Amino acid sequence: MARSSASTTRKVVGLGFLPEEARHGFLIDVPKGTASSDMICITEHRGNDLDSLGARATQPPQPNAPGLRVVIDRARWLALAPAFWDEANRRLRANGLPVAKFVKAPAKPVPVHPSLGKELCILCWAVEDAPPDDIPNALHNWEVLAPEERWWLYTMTVATTGQAMQKGIGWRKALRAALADNPFVKGEGLSPKARRELLGHSQLSLSL
């Protein structure tokens, strides 16, 4: 009860972003329109760059902007985003935070909790150049990873190939091989519960 009561006084915008508490966050910028070739951008923000994050209209970032992490076409985005939103909302609900409905064409950029933003980048990087038929496979493989594993993969990738245009090399290439190209066979491997126990952490954690 105490957690639920405390959550009612915490301002939350977008997908779990806490503007009065956060030192770090992500922003999803979906262009107007419906063309499948339109590009969705995901940017990472820190410090003063967090001021009014998502509360104002933003210009699309330049292709080589340091904080631009993902550029992915609308067709691939719509194939993966609803499943990501479901996972994010499950975690937010478990942590006593409000959920957010997935909207195909939001009116303004969507701020995202930093932990969830990292996990979203990992999923997008895995499929940014993969055939659309491989996206369900990537989603299955991403879902069986514990959040801590996704955060570790993000840290390793962003250190060397984390800029949006650095596709198909290093860790970005490895992510595609591990998630999109690696066949998912139901019943094989460790269960999510066993993986969490092995890591010694809770999948419900949302550390800032």
Tab-separated table of C-alpha atoms in Angstrom:
chain	number	residue	atom	x	y	z
A	1	MET	CA	0.000	0.000	0.000
A	2	ALA	CA	2.818	2.403	0.826
A	3	ARG	CA	4.292	2.018	-2.647
A	4	SER	CA	0.931	2.674	-4.315
A	5	SER	CA	0.326	5.734	-2.165
A	6	ALA	CA	3.771	7.143	-2.915
A	7	SER	CA	3.359	6.592	-6.657
A	8	THR	CA	0.300	8.870	-6.754
A	9	THR	CA	2.494	11.861	-5.864
A	10	ARG	CA	5.188	11.109	-8.447
A	11	LYS	CA	4.809	12.861	-11.768
A	12	VAL	CA	5.095	10.395	-14.647
A	13	VAL	CA	5.025	11.251	-18.340
A	14	GLY	CA	5.296	9.088	-21.418
A	15	LEU	CA	6.422	5.558	-20.701
A	16	GLY	CA	7.518	5.610	-17.054
A	17	PHE	CA	9.609	8.781	-17.305
A	18	LEU	CA	9.863	10.644	-13.983
A	19	PRO	CA	10.796	14.234	-14.889
A	20	GLU	CA	11.305	15.410	-11.307
A	21	GLU	CA	13.599	12.501	-10.418
A	22	ALA	CA	15.354	11.389	-13.586
A	23	ARG	CA	18.950	12.179	-14.470
A	24	HIS	CA	18.702	10.218	-17.692
A	25	GLY	CA	16.025	9.336	-20.239
A	26	PHE	CA	15.120	8.501	-23.833
A	27	LEU	CA	12.768	10.090	-26.340
A	28	ILE	CA	10.829	8.348	-29.120
A	29	ASP	CA	10.060	10.665	-32.036
A	30	VAL	CA	7.448	9.309	-34.438
A	31	PRO	CA	6.881	11.462	-37.552
A	32	LYS	CA	3.400	12.408	-38.676
A	33	GLY	CA	1.881	10.313	-41.431
A	34	THR	CA	1.497	6.627	-42.134
A	35	ALA	CA	4.175	5.802	-44.721
A	36	SER	CA	5.917	2.544	-43.850
A	37	SER	CA	9.251	4.039	-44.906
A	38	ASP	CA	9.049	6.968	-42.446
A	39	MET	CA	11.853	6.837	-39.891
A	40	ILE	CA	11.278	6.702	-36.127
A	41	CYS	CA	14.118	8.187	-34.062
A	42	ILE	CA	15.121	7.276	-30.511
A	43	THR	CA	17.456	9.678	-28.714
A	44	GLU	CA	19.202	9.504	-25.338
A	45	HIS	CA	19.232	12.548	-23.036
A	46	ARG	CA	21.073	13.540	-19.863
A	47	GLY	CA	21.508	16.559	-17.599
A	48	ASN	CA	20.062	19.875	-18.751
A	49	ASP	CA	18.949	18.157	-21.939
A	50	LEU	CA	16.178	16.554	-19.858
A	51	ASP	CA	14.392	19.860	-19.238
A	52	SER	CA	10.815	19.602	-20.551
A	53	LEU	CA	11.671	16.336	-22.288
A	54	GLY	CA	8.680	15.388	-24.402
A	55	ALA	CA	6.645	18.423	-23.318
A	56	ARG	CA	7.537	20.334	-26.458
A	57	ALA	CA	7.639	19.577	-30.154
A	58	THR	CA	11.139	18.742	-31.311
A	59	GLN	CA	12.850	18.858	-34.661
A	60	PRO	CA	14.111	15.468	-35.893
A	61	PRO	CA	17.738	15.006	-34.804
A	62	GLN	CA	20.559	15.234	-37.304
A	63	PRO	CA	21.773	11.799	-38.555
A	64	ASN	CA	25.124	12.118	-36.762
A	65	ALA	CA	23.826	13.628	-33.518
A	66	PRO	CA	25.729	12.023	-30.598
A	67	GLY	CA	22.538	11.196	-28.682
A	68	LEU	CA	20.737	9.599	-31.627
A	69	ARG	CA	20.655	5.888	-30.861
A	70	VAL	CA	18.078	4.415	-33.256
A	71	VAL	CA	16.660	5.219	-36.675
A	72	ILE	CA	14.162	2.562	-37.724
A	73	ASP	CA	11.452	2.516	-40.375
A	74	ARG	CA	7.804	2.657	-39.404
A	75	ALA	CA	7.038	-0.847	-40.700
A	76	ARG	CA	9.615	-2.459	-38.404
A	77	TRP	CA	8.628	-0.145	-35.550
A	78	LEU	CA	4.977	-1.191	-35.726
A	79	ALA	CA	6.038	-4.850	-35.808
A	80	LEU	CA	7.939	-4.596	-32.510
A	81	ALA	CA	6.588	-1.624	-30.539
A	82	PRO	CA	3.273	-3.104	-29.283
A	83	ALA	CA	5.073	-6.100	-27.737
A	84	PHE	CA	7.647	-3.805	-26.144
A	85	TRP	CA	4.867	-1.584	-24.773
A	86	ASP	CA	3.150	-4.604	-23.215
A	87	GLU	CA	6.367	-5.650	-21.468
A	88	ALA	CA	7.056	-2.084	-20.319
A	89	ASN	CA	3.540	-1.638	-18.945
A	90	ARG	CA	3.757	-4.933	-17.051
A	91	ARG	CA	6.933	-3.717	-15.363
A	92	LEU	CA	5.549	-0.251	-14.655
A	93	ARG	CA	2.394	-1.719	-13.131
A	94	ALA	CA	4.465	-4.030	-10.921
A	95	ASN	CA	6.424	-0.998	-9.695
A	96	GLY	CA	3.296	1.006	-8.869
A	97	LEU	CA	3.672	3.415	-11.787
A	98	PRO	CA	0.987	4.366	-14.328
A	99	VAL	CA	0.911	2.495	-17.621
A	100	ALA	CA	0.811	4.173	-21.031
A	101	LYS	CA	-1.266	3.132	-24.018
A	102	PHE	CA	0.648	2.455	-27.225
A	103	VAL	CA	-0.239	5.035	-29.876
A	104	LYS	CA	0.798	4.506	-33.489
A	105	ALA	CA	1.073	8.227	-34.206
A	106	PRO	CA	1.590	10.211	-30.963
A	107	ALA	CA	1.095	13.971	-31.182
A	108	LYS	CA	4.525	14.665	-29.694
A	109	PRO	CA	7.686	12.737	-28.802
A	110	VAL	CA	7.311	10.137	-26.046
A	111	PRO	CA	9.718	10.252	-23.050
A	112	VAL	CA	10.837	6.827	-21.804
A	113	HIS	CA	12.265	5.626	-18.492
A	114	PRO	CA	16.035	5.110	-18.928
A	115	SER	CA	15.972	1.398	-18.103
A	116	LEU	CA	13.179	0.761	-20.588
A	117	GLY	CA	14.859	2.981	-23.167
A	118	LYS	CA	17.995	0.856	-23.050
A	119	GLU	CA	15.964	-2.301	-23.568
A	120	LEU	CA	14.085	-0.766	-26.480
A	121	CYS	CA	17.341	0.211	-28.181
A	122	ILE	CA	18.600	-3.373	-27.927
A	123	LEU	CA	15.456	-4.658	-29.635
A	124	CYS	CA	15.545	-2.019	-32.362
A	125	TRP	CA	19.239	-2.558	-33.053
A	126	ALA	CA	18.634	-6.271	-33.487
A	127	VAL	CA	16.058	-5.769	-36.247
A	128	GLU	CA	16.977	-2.417	-37.840
A	129	ASP	CA	18.350	-4.157	-40.948
A	130	ALA	CA	16.824	-7.612	-40.467
A	131	PRO	CA	14.138	-8.991	-42.782
A	132	PRO	CA	10.648	-8.299	-41.363
A	133	ASP	CA	10.047	-12.055	-41.099
A	134	ASP	CA	12.822	-12.230	-38.484
A	135	ILE	CA	11.187	-9.732	-36.122
A	136	PRO	CA	8.935	-12.268	-34.295
A	137	ASN	CA	12.033	-14.394	-33.709
A	138	ALA	CA	13.920	-11.405	-32.317
A	139	LEU	CA	11.008	-10.557	-30.018
A	140	HIS	CA	10.984	-14.098	-28.608
A	141	ASN	CA	14.730	-14.022	-27.953
A	142	TRP	CA	14.542	-10.514	-26.448
A	143	GLU	CA	11.665	-11.505	-24.159
A	144	VAL	CA	13.593	-14.380	-22.578
A	145	LEU	CA	16.439	-12.062	-21.606
A	146	ALA	CA	16.292	-10.632	-18.100
A	147	PRO	CA	16.358	-6.808	-17.945
A	148	GLU	CA	19.837	-6.946	-16.423
A	149	GLU	CA	21.046	-8.841	-19.469
A	150	ARG	CA	19.492	-6.251	-21.791
A	151	TRP	CA	21.093	-3.414	-19.809
A	152	TRP	CA	24.508	-5.115	-20.037
A	153	LEU	CA	24.091	-5.563	-23.789
A	154	TYR	CA	23.181	-1.886	-24.096
A	155	THR	CA	26.249	-0.799	-22.117
A	156	MET	CA	28.572	-2.902	-24.266
A	157	THR	CA	26.985	-1.775	-27.523
A	158	VAL	CA	26.682	1.940	-26.818
A	159	ALA	CA	30.343	2.137	-25.811
A	160	THR	CA	31.525	1.321	-29.331
A	161	THR	CA	28.677	1.318	-31.846
A	162	GLY	CA	25.880	3.212	-30.094
A	163	GLN	CA	25.375	5.979	-32.642
A	164	ALA	CA	22.377	5.407	-34.895
A	165	MET	CA	24.345	5.263	-38.149
A	166	GLN	CA	26.837	2.643	-36.902
A	167	LYS	CA	24.781	-0.233	-38.260
A	168	GLY	CA	26.015	-3.703	-39.092
A	169	ILE	CA	29.342	-3.578	-37.264
A	170	GLY	CA	30.701	-4.735	-33.922
A	171	TRP	CA	28.130	-5.212	-31.197
A	172	ARG	CA	25.313	-4.092	-33.491
A	173	LYS	CA	26.123	-6.967	-35.839
A	174	ALA	CA	26.376	-9.325	-32.861
A	175	LEU	CA	22.955	-8.281	-31.566
A	176	ARG	CA	21.320	-9.126	-34.865
A	177	ALA	CA	23.014	-12.539	-34.873
A	178	ALA	CA	22.049	-13.231	-31.261
A	179	LEU	CA	18.428	-12.081	-31.408
A	180	ALA	CA	17.153	-11.924	-34.997
A	181	ASP	CA	19.205	-14.671	-36.650
A	182	ASN	CA	19.295	-17.097	-33.728
A	183	PRO	CA	16.363	-19.544	-34.061
A	184	PHE	CA	13.944	-19.570	-31.139
A	185	VAL	CA	12.789	-23.054	-30.170
A	186	LYS	CA	10.041	-23.147	-27.564
A	187	GLY	CA	10.980	-25.186	-24.525
A	188	GLU	CA	14.732	-24.999	-25.058
A	189	GLY	CA	17.117	-23.074	-22.820
A	190	LEU	CA	16.539	-21.567	-19.390
A	191	SER	CA	13.156	-20.149	-18.486
A	192	PRO	CA	12.935	-16.421	-17.673
A	193	LYS	CA	12.455	-17.342	-13.998
A	194	ALA	CA	15.584	-19.489	-13.993
A	195	ARG	CA	17.561	-16.752	-15.701
A	196	ARG	CA	16.476	-14.221	-13.072
A	197	GLU	CA	17.451	-16.597	-10.277
A	198	LEU	CA	20.823	-17.141	-11.920
A	199	LEU	CA	21.399	-13.394	-12.048
A	200	GLY	CA	20.124	-12.909	-8.509
A	201	HIS	CA	17.937	-9.954	-9.453
A	202	SER	CA	14.260	-9.287	-9.989
A	203	GLN	CA	12.904	-8.765	-13.494
A	204	LEU	CA	10.541	-6.197	-12.031
A	205	SER	CA	13.294	-3.782	-11.065
A	206	LEU	CA	13.325	-0.362	-12.714
A	207	SER	CA	16.477	1.279	-11.407
A	208	LEU	CA	16.991	4.913	-12.361
